[in-house]
Every structure is written in structure tokens, then in C-alpha cells.
Coordinates of C-alpha atoms and ligand atoms in Angstrom, one line a residue:
X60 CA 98.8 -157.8 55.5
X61 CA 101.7 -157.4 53.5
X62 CA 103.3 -160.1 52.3
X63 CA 106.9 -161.6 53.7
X64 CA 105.9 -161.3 57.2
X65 CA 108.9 -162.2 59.4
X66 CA 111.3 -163.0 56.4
X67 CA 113.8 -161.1 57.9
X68 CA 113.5 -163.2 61.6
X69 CA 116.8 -164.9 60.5
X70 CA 118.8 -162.0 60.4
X71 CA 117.6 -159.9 63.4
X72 CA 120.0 -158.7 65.7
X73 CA 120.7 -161.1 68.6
X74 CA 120.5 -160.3 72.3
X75 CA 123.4 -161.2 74.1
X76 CA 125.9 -160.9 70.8
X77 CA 128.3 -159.3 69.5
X78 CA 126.5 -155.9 69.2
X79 CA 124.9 -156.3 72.3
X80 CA 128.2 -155.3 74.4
X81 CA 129.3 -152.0 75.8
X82 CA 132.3 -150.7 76.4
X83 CA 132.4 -150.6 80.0
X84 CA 130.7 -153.9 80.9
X85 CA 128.1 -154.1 83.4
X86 CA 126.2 -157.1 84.3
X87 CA 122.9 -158.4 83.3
X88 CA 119.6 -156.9 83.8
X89 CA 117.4 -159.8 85.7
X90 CA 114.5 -159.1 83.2
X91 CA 115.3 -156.5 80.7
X92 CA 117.4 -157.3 77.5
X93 CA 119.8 -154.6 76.4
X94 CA 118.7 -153.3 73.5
X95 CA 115.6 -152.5 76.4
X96 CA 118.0 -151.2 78.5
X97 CA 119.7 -148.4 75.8
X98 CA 115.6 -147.7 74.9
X99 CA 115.3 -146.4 78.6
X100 CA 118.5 -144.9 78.6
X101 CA 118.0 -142.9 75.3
X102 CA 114.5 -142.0 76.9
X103 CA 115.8 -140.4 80.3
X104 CA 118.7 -138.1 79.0
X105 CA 118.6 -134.9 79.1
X106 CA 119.4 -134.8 75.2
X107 CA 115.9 -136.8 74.2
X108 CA 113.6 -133.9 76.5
X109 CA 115.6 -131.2 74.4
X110 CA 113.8 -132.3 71.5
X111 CA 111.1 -131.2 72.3
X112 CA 112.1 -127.5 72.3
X113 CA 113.4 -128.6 68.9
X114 CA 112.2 -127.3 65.6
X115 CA 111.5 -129.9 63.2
X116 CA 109.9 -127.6 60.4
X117 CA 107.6 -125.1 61.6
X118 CA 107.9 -122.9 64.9
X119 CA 105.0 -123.5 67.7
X120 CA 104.4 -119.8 67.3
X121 CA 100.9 -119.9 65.3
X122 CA 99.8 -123.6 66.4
X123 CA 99.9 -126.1 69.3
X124 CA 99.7 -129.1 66.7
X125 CA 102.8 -128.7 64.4
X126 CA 105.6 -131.2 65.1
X127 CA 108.7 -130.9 67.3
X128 CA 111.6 -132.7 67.0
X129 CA 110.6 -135.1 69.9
X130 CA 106.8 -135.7 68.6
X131 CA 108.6 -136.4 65.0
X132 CA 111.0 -138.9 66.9
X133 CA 108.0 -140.5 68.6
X134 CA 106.0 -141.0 64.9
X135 CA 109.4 -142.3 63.5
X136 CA 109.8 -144.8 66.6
X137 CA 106.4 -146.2 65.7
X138 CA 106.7 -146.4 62.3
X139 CA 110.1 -148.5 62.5
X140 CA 108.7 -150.5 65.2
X141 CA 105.8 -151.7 63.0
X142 CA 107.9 -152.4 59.8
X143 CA 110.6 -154.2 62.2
X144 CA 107.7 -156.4 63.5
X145 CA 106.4 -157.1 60.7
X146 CA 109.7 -158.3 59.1
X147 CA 110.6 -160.2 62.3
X148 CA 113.4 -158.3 63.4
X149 CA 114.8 -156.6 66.8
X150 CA 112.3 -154.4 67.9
X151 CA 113.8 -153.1 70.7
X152 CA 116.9 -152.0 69.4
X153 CA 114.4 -151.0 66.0
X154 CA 113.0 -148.8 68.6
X155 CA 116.1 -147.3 70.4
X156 CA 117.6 -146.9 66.8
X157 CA 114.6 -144.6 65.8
X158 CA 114.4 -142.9 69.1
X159 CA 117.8 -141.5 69.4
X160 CA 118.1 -140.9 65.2
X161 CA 117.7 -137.3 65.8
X162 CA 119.3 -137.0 69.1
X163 CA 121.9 -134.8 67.3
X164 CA 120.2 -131.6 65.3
X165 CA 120.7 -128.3 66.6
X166 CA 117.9 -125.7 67.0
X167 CA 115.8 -124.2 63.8
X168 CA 115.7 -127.6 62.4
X169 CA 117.6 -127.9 58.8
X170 CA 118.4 -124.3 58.7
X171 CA 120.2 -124.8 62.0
X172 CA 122.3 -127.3 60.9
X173 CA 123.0 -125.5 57.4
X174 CA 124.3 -122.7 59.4
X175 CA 126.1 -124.5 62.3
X176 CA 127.9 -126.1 59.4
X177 CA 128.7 -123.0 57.4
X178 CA 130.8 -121.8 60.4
X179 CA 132.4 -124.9 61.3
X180 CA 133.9 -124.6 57.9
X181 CA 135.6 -121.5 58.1
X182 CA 137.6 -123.1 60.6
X183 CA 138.0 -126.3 58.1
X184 CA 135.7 -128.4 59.9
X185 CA 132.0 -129.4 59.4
X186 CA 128.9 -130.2 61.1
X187 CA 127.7 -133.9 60.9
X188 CA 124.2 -135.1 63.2
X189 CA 125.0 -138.2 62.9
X190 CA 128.7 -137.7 64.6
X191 CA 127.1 -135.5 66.7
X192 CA 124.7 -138.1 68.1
X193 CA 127.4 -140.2 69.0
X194 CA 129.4 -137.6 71.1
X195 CA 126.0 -136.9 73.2
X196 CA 125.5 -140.7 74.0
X197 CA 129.5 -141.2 74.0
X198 CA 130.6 -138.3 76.5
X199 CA 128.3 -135.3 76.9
X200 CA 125.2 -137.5 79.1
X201 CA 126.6 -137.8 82.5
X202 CA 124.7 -139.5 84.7
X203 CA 126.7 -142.5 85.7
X204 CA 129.4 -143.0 88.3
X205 CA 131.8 -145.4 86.5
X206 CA 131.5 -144.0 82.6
X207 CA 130.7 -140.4 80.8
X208 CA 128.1 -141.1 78.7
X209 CA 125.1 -143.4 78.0
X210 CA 127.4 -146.8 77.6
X211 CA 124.8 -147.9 75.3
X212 CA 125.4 -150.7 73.3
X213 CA 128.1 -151.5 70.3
X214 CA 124.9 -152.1 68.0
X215 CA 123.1 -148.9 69.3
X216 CA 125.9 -146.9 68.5
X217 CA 126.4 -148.7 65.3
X218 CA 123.2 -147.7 64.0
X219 CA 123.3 -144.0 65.5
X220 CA 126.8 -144.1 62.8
X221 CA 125.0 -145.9 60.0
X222 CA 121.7 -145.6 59.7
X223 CA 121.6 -143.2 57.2
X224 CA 125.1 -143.3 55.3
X225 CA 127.8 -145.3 54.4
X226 CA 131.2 -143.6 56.2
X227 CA 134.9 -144.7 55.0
X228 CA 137.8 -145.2 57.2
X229 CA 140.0 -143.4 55.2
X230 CA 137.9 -140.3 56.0
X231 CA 136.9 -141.5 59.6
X232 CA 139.4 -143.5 61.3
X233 CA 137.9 -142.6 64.6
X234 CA 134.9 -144.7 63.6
X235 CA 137.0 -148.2 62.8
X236 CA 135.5 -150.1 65.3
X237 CA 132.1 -149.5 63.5
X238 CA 132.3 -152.1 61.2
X239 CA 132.6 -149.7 58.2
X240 CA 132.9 -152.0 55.4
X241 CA 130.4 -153.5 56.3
X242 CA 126.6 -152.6 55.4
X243 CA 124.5 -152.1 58.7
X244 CA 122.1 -154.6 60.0
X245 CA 118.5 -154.3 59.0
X246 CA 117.3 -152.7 61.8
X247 CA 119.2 -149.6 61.3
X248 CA 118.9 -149.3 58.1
X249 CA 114.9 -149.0 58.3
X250 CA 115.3 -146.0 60.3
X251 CA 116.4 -143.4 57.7
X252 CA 113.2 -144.6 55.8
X253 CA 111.3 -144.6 58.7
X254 CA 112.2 -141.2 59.0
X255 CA 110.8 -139.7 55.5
X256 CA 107.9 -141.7 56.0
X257 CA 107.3 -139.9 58.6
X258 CA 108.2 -136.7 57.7
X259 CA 106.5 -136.8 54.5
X260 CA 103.6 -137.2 55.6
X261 CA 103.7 -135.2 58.5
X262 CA 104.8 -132.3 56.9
X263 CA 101.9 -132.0 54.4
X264 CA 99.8 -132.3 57.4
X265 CA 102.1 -129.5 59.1
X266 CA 102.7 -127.5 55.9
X267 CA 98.2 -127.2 55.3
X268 CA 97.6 -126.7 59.2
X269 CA 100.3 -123.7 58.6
X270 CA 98.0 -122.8 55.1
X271 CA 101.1 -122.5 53.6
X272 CA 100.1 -125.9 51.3
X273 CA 96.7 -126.0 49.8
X274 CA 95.1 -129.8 49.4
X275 CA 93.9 -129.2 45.5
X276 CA 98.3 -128.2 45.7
X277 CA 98.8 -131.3 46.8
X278 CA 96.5 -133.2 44.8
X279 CA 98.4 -131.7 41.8
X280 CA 101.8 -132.5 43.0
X281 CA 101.9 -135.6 45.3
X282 CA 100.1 -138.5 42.7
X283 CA 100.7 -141.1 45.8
X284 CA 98.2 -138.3 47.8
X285 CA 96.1 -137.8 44.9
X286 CA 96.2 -142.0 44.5
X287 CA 94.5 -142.3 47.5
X288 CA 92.5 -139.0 47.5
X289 CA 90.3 -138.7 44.3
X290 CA 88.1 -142.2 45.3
X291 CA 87.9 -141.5 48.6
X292 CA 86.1 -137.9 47.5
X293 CA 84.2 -139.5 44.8
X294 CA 83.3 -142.0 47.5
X295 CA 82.1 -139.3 50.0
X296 CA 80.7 -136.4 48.6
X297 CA 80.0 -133.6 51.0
X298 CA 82.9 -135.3 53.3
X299 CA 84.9 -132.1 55.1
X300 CA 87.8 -131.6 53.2
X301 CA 89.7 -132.1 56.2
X302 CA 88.6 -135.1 57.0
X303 CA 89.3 -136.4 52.8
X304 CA 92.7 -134.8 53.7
X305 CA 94.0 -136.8 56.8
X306 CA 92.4 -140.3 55.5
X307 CA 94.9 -139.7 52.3
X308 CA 97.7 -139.0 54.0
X309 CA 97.3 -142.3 56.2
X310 CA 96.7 -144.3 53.5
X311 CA 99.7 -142.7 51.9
X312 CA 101.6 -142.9 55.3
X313 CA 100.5 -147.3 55.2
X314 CA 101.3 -147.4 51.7
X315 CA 105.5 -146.2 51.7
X316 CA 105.5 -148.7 54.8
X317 CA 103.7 -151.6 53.1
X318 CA 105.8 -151.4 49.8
X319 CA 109.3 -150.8 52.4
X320 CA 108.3 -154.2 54.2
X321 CA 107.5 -156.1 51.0
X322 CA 110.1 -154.9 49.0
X323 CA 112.5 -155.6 51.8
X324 CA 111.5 -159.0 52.5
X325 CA 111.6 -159.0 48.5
X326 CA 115.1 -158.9 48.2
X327 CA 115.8 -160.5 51.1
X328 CA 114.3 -164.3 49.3
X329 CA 115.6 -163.3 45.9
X330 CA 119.2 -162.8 47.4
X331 CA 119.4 -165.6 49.9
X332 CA 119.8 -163.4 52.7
X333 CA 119.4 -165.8 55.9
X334 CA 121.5 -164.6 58.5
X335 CA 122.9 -161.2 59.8
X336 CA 126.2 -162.0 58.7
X337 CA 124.7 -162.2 55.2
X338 CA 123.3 -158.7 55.6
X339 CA 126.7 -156.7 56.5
X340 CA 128.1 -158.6 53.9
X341 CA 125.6 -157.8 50.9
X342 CA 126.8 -155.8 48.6
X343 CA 124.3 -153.4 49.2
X344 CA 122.0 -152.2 51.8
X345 CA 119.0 -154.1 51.8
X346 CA 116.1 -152.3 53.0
X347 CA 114.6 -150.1 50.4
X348 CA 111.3 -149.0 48.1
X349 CA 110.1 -150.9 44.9
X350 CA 111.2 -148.9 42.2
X351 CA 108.0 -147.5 41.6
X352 CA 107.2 -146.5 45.5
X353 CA 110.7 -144.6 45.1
X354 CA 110.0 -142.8 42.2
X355 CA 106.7 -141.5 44.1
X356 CA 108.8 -141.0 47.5
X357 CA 111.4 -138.3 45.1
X358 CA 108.0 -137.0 43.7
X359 CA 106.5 -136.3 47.1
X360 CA 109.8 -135.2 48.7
X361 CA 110.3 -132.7 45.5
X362 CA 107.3 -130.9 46.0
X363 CA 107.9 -130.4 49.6
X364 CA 111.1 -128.8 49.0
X365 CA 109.6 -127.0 46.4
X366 CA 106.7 -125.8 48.1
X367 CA 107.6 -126.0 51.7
X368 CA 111.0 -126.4 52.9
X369 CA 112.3 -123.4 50.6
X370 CA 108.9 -121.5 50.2
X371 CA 109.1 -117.1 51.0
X372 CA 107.1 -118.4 54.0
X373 CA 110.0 -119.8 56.0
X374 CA 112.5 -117.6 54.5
X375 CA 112.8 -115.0 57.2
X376 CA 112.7 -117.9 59.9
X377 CA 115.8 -119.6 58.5
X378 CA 117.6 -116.4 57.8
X379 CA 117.2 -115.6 61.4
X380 CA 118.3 -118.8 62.0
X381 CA 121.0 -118.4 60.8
X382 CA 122.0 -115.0 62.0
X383 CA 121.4 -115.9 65.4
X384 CA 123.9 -119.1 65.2
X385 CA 126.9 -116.8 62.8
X386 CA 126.4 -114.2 65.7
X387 CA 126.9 -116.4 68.6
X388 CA 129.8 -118.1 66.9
X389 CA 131.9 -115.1 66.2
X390 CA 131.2 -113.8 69.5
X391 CA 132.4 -117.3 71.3
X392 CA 135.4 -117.4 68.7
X393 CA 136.8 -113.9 70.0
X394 CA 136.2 -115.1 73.7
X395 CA 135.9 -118.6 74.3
X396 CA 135.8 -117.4 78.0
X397 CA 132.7 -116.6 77.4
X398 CA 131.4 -119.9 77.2
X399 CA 130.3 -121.8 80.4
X400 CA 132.8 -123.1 82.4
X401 CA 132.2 -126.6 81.4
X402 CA 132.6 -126.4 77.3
X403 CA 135.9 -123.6 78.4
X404 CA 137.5 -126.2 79.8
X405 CA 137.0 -128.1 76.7
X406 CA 138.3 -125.5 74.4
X407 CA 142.7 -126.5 75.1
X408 CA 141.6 -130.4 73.6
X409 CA 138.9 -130.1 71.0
X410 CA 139.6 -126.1 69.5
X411 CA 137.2 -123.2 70.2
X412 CA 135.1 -124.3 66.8
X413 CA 134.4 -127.7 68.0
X414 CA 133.7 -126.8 71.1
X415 CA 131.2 -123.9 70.1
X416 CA 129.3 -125.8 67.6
X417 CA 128.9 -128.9 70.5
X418 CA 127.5 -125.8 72.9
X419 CA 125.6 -124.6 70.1
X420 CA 123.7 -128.2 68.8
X421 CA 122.6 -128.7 72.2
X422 CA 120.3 -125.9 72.4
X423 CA 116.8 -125.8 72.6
X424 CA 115.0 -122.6 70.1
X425 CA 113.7 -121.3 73.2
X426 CA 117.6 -121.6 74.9
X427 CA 119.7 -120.2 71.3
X428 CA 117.3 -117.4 71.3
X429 CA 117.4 -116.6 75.2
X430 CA 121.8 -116.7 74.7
X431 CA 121.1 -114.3 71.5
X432 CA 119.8 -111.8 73.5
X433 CA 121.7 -111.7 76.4
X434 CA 124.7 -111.5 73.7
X435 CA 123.3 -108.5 72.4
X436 CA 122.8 -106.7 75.9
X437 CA 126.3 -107.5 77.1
X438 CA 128.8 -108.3 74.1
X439 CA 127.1 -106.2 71.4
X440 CA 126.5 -103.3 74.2
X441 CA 128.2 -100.2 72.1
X442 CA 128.7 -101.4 68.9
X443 CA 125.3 -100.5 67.8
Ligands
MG205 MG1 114.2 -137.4 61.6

């Protein structure tokens, strides 16, 4: 157990506060708070099922059991939920907060979003997930008679803004009424480490099942893998390597969120944080890794960069990536017509580039791919 269990209980998010208001009000649920209520409403959009036809890292061509963006989000929800727990926070809004973080990538995972921004800026503009998270819950979802959108709450969208930087009103005045001098409460700001905990584990577990990372590779490279690794094999001789393999990344998984719960609650006592007001108010954000966990998390995360994210392997899929995304923006920049009716009729108030890229992050791989080709049969017919 680690220690500071329920340190944090002070400063969790309130129901029925502040940050518990939407913008259109509606009356109470007779049973469900609503932090519950933005959790089911993040779960039945139509944005959350996309995920799954999301890339995180790898394609499904080759395997049924690497991550998509949707089974990445569910390992990130139960991660956050644990820590938040553990500290004593909100964990309903923990969870809504970790379900919707990734609500906004496009398709091809990182290399999508590199790409979708490279043409947004030749039109002076850029792509940002975290902005684009809030449009889909803000105005793309429709499924409501009185609002466009989700309505979720002020501290939903608050953390869908902040969780994982710190934005300036001089740069975003759009965003004023997110508290942005302010640091976010606690339970957004575990989501962003949520999020590498999960994906650094998940992606040495994604990167061998793809054989494109070797375990003695890891064991060189990852000391927080090989920390856990060389007694467990000392321990178990003739154990299947596999099996050596998934323990350590477990124990490597319980060990980030271990040190992120005790460190947190650490400097949660030593700074006299007791209430949520203290928390936006502290100089900086509070959630974090003990010095020495960081230096292992910027160890682990440079080797997957290294040896994964950038590796020959995945080179062709994020050049095609890519191409696929510059293709269908220069075709949809000479004809905005082109685009469904729907985003067209958005082109006169938000500019073709805007309203492109918004077409564009929606996608599924399965969907940008499909819209490739059909490009190429129709607006490409002759030019070849
Ligand atoms: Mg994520």
C-alpha cells in the first residue's frame, strides 16, 4: 500500500460546485452525480467508438492484440481511477477526464497529428488535440435537442484544456473562462501521467508482440524493466520468457503509479495543500514523479523513441500517413465543395483549413484510407 492514502480527500473536486455546472443548465439527475453523468455521455458519442478504429502506435494489420486508441483510453481510465482512489479524490470525473483525454487525435496516431499540423500551418494555423477535444464535446456531438454538443461539465471541459499543459490568455483568449492562471485541480492533472504510464508500458508490450523490441533490448535500455526483471529470472529459471516479460512490465506498470501517488501526496503535506483552492493556486502543478522515478520515466520514454516510435520499421507507415492526409488536404483546399455538405457549410465561418483538418481528425484509419482512394479514382482521375 502506498503510503498517503487519501491525502488529497481535501482537495477533490466537489459535486454540485463550481465546476460541476454546464452551460446550458439542466436539472438534477435523481441518482447520478454529474461528473457520472459527463462519464456516460463521453462513453455514448460517436467520437469515443471512433477510437477504436484509431491508431495508437501499431496498425492491427499483423496482430489482434496491439492497442487502439480506445483500448489505450480504457488502460489510462483505470490507471487514473486507481491513483485518484488512492489519493482520495473525484473518481468520477478522474474517470471521465481519462476517458475523453484522447477524444481528439486524428488517424495514424502521432504521425497523423504531425501531418495534420504541417498543413494547418501553411495556412498559418496549427493542430492542437487538446483544442480539438473540446470542439467535439463543444459542437460537433449532436445528440441533444436544446444544445450542440455534449454540455458536459465546466470541470470536464476544464481538464480536457488542461490536463496536459498550461495555456495563456494572451495566446488563447477563447479559453478565458478556463481558469488559465490558475493550475488545474488534481484530478486532471493525473491524467497526462496516467497516460505515459500507460503507454510506456503498453508499448514495450506492443513494440515485442510486433518483434520489433527484443527483451535482452529492453533489459539493456529500460533499468526500471531490468529493476524488476533480473530477480524475477534469477528467481525462476526455466520460466518462459514471455511470462518473465509481462510480470516486469506490471511491476514496472505498479511502480510509476506507486511513486505518482506517494510523491503526490508527498508534496501535498510538505506544502500545506488542504483544499482545492490551494491547488489552483500553487505555484505549481502538484501531481508529479519523485525525482528519481522521473529520471527512469525520461530513460524508459527515450528508448522508446529511440527504438520504437522513430525505428525504419514504422517509417513507411508514417510516411504514408502522411501522404494520405497532405493529399486529401490539397485536394479539399482546391474544392472545398468537395467536402460533405455538412463541414461545406462550415467552410464561410471557420476557413477551408479549419474546416478540413476538423473533417480530417475525425476519421477512423479504416475511413482516411477509404476517402484516399475514392480521391484518387475521381479527383486524381487523369493526372496520373
Ligand atoms: Mg493517451
Amino acid at each position: 500500500m502506498p503510503e498517503n492514502t487519501a491525502v488529497a480527500s481535501a482537495c477533490a473536486v466537489p459535486e454540485g460546485g463550481l465546476l460541476s455546472r454546464r452551460e446550458h443548465p439542466e436539472a438534477d439527475h435523481p441518482y447520478r452525480s454529474p461528473f457520472q453523468r459527463d462519464r456516460g455521455r463521453i462513453i455514448h458519442s460517436r467520437a469515443f467508438r471512433r477510437l477504436a478504429g484509431k491508431t495508437q502506435v501499431f496498425t492491427h494489420r499483423g496482430s489482434d492484440h496491439f492497442r487502439s486508441r480506445l483500448t489505450h483510453t480504457m488502460e489510462v481510465a483505470q490507471i487514473a481511477r486507481t491513483i485518484a482512489r488512492t489519493l482520495g479524490l473525484n473518481e468520477d470525473l478522474t474517470e471521465a477526464l481519462a476517458l475523453v483525454h484522447d477524444i481528439g487525435h486524428p488517424p495514424f496516431g502521432h504521425a497523423g497529428e504531425r501531418a495534420l499540423d504541417a498543413a494547418l500551418r501553411q495556412y498559418g494555423l496549427y493542430f492542437d488535440h487538446n483544442l480539438h477535444a473540446l470542439r467535439i464535446v463543444e459542437f460537433f456531438e449532436s445528440r441533444y435537442l436544446g444544445f450542440r454538443g455534449l454540455n458536459l461539465t465546466l470541470g470536464a471541459r476544464e481538464g480536457i484544456v488542461k490536463h496536459s499543459r498550461d495555456y495563456t490568455a494572451d495566446e488563447h483568449p477563447e479559453l478565458i473562462q478556463y481558469f488559465l492562471d490558475q493550475r488545474p485541480p488534481l484530478e486532471a492533472q493525473l491524467i497526462d501521467l496516467a497516460d505515459e504510464i500507460a503507454y510506456l508500458t503498453a508499448d514495450l508490450d506492443d513494440g515485442v508482440e510486433a518483434e520489433i523490441l527484443g527483451v535482452e533490448q529492453i533489459r539493456a535500455g529500460v533499468s526500471l524493466f531490468e529493476r524488476f526483471f533480473a530477480p524475477m529470472a534469477a528467481e525462476h529459471p526455466g520460466a518462459a520468457e514471455k511470462l518473465l516479460f509481462q510480470e516486469s512490465v506490471k511491476l514496472m506498470l505498479n511502480a510509476l503509479a506507486d511513486d505518482l501517488i506517494a510523491e503526490t501526496g508527498r508534496r501535498i503535506q510538505e506544502q500545506g495543500i488542504g483544499s482545492l483552492d490551494d491547488v489552483q493556486r500553487a505555484a505549481e502543478r502538484l501531481a508529479g514523479f519523485s525525482p528519481e522515478m522521473e529520471r527512469l520515466r525520461r530513460e524508459a520514454k527515450n528508448f522508446l523513441y529511440r527504438n520504437l516510435y522513430l525505428c525504419e520499421d514504422l517509417k513507411y507507415g508514417h510516411e504514408h500517413a502522411a501522404e494520405v492526409i497532405a493529399d486529401l488536404f490539397r485536394v479539399w483546399m482546391a474544392d472545398p465543395g468537395l467536402l460533405p455538405p455538412a463541414y461545406t457549410s462550415q467552410v464561410a465561418a471557420e476557413g477551408a483549413p479549419r474546416v478540413i483538418a476538423d473533417y480530417i481528425a475525425g476519421m477512423t484509419d479504416h475511413f482516411i484510407l477509404e476517402a484516399h482512394r475514392n480521391l484518387r479514382k475521381t479527383a486524381f482521375t487523369g493526372t496520373e
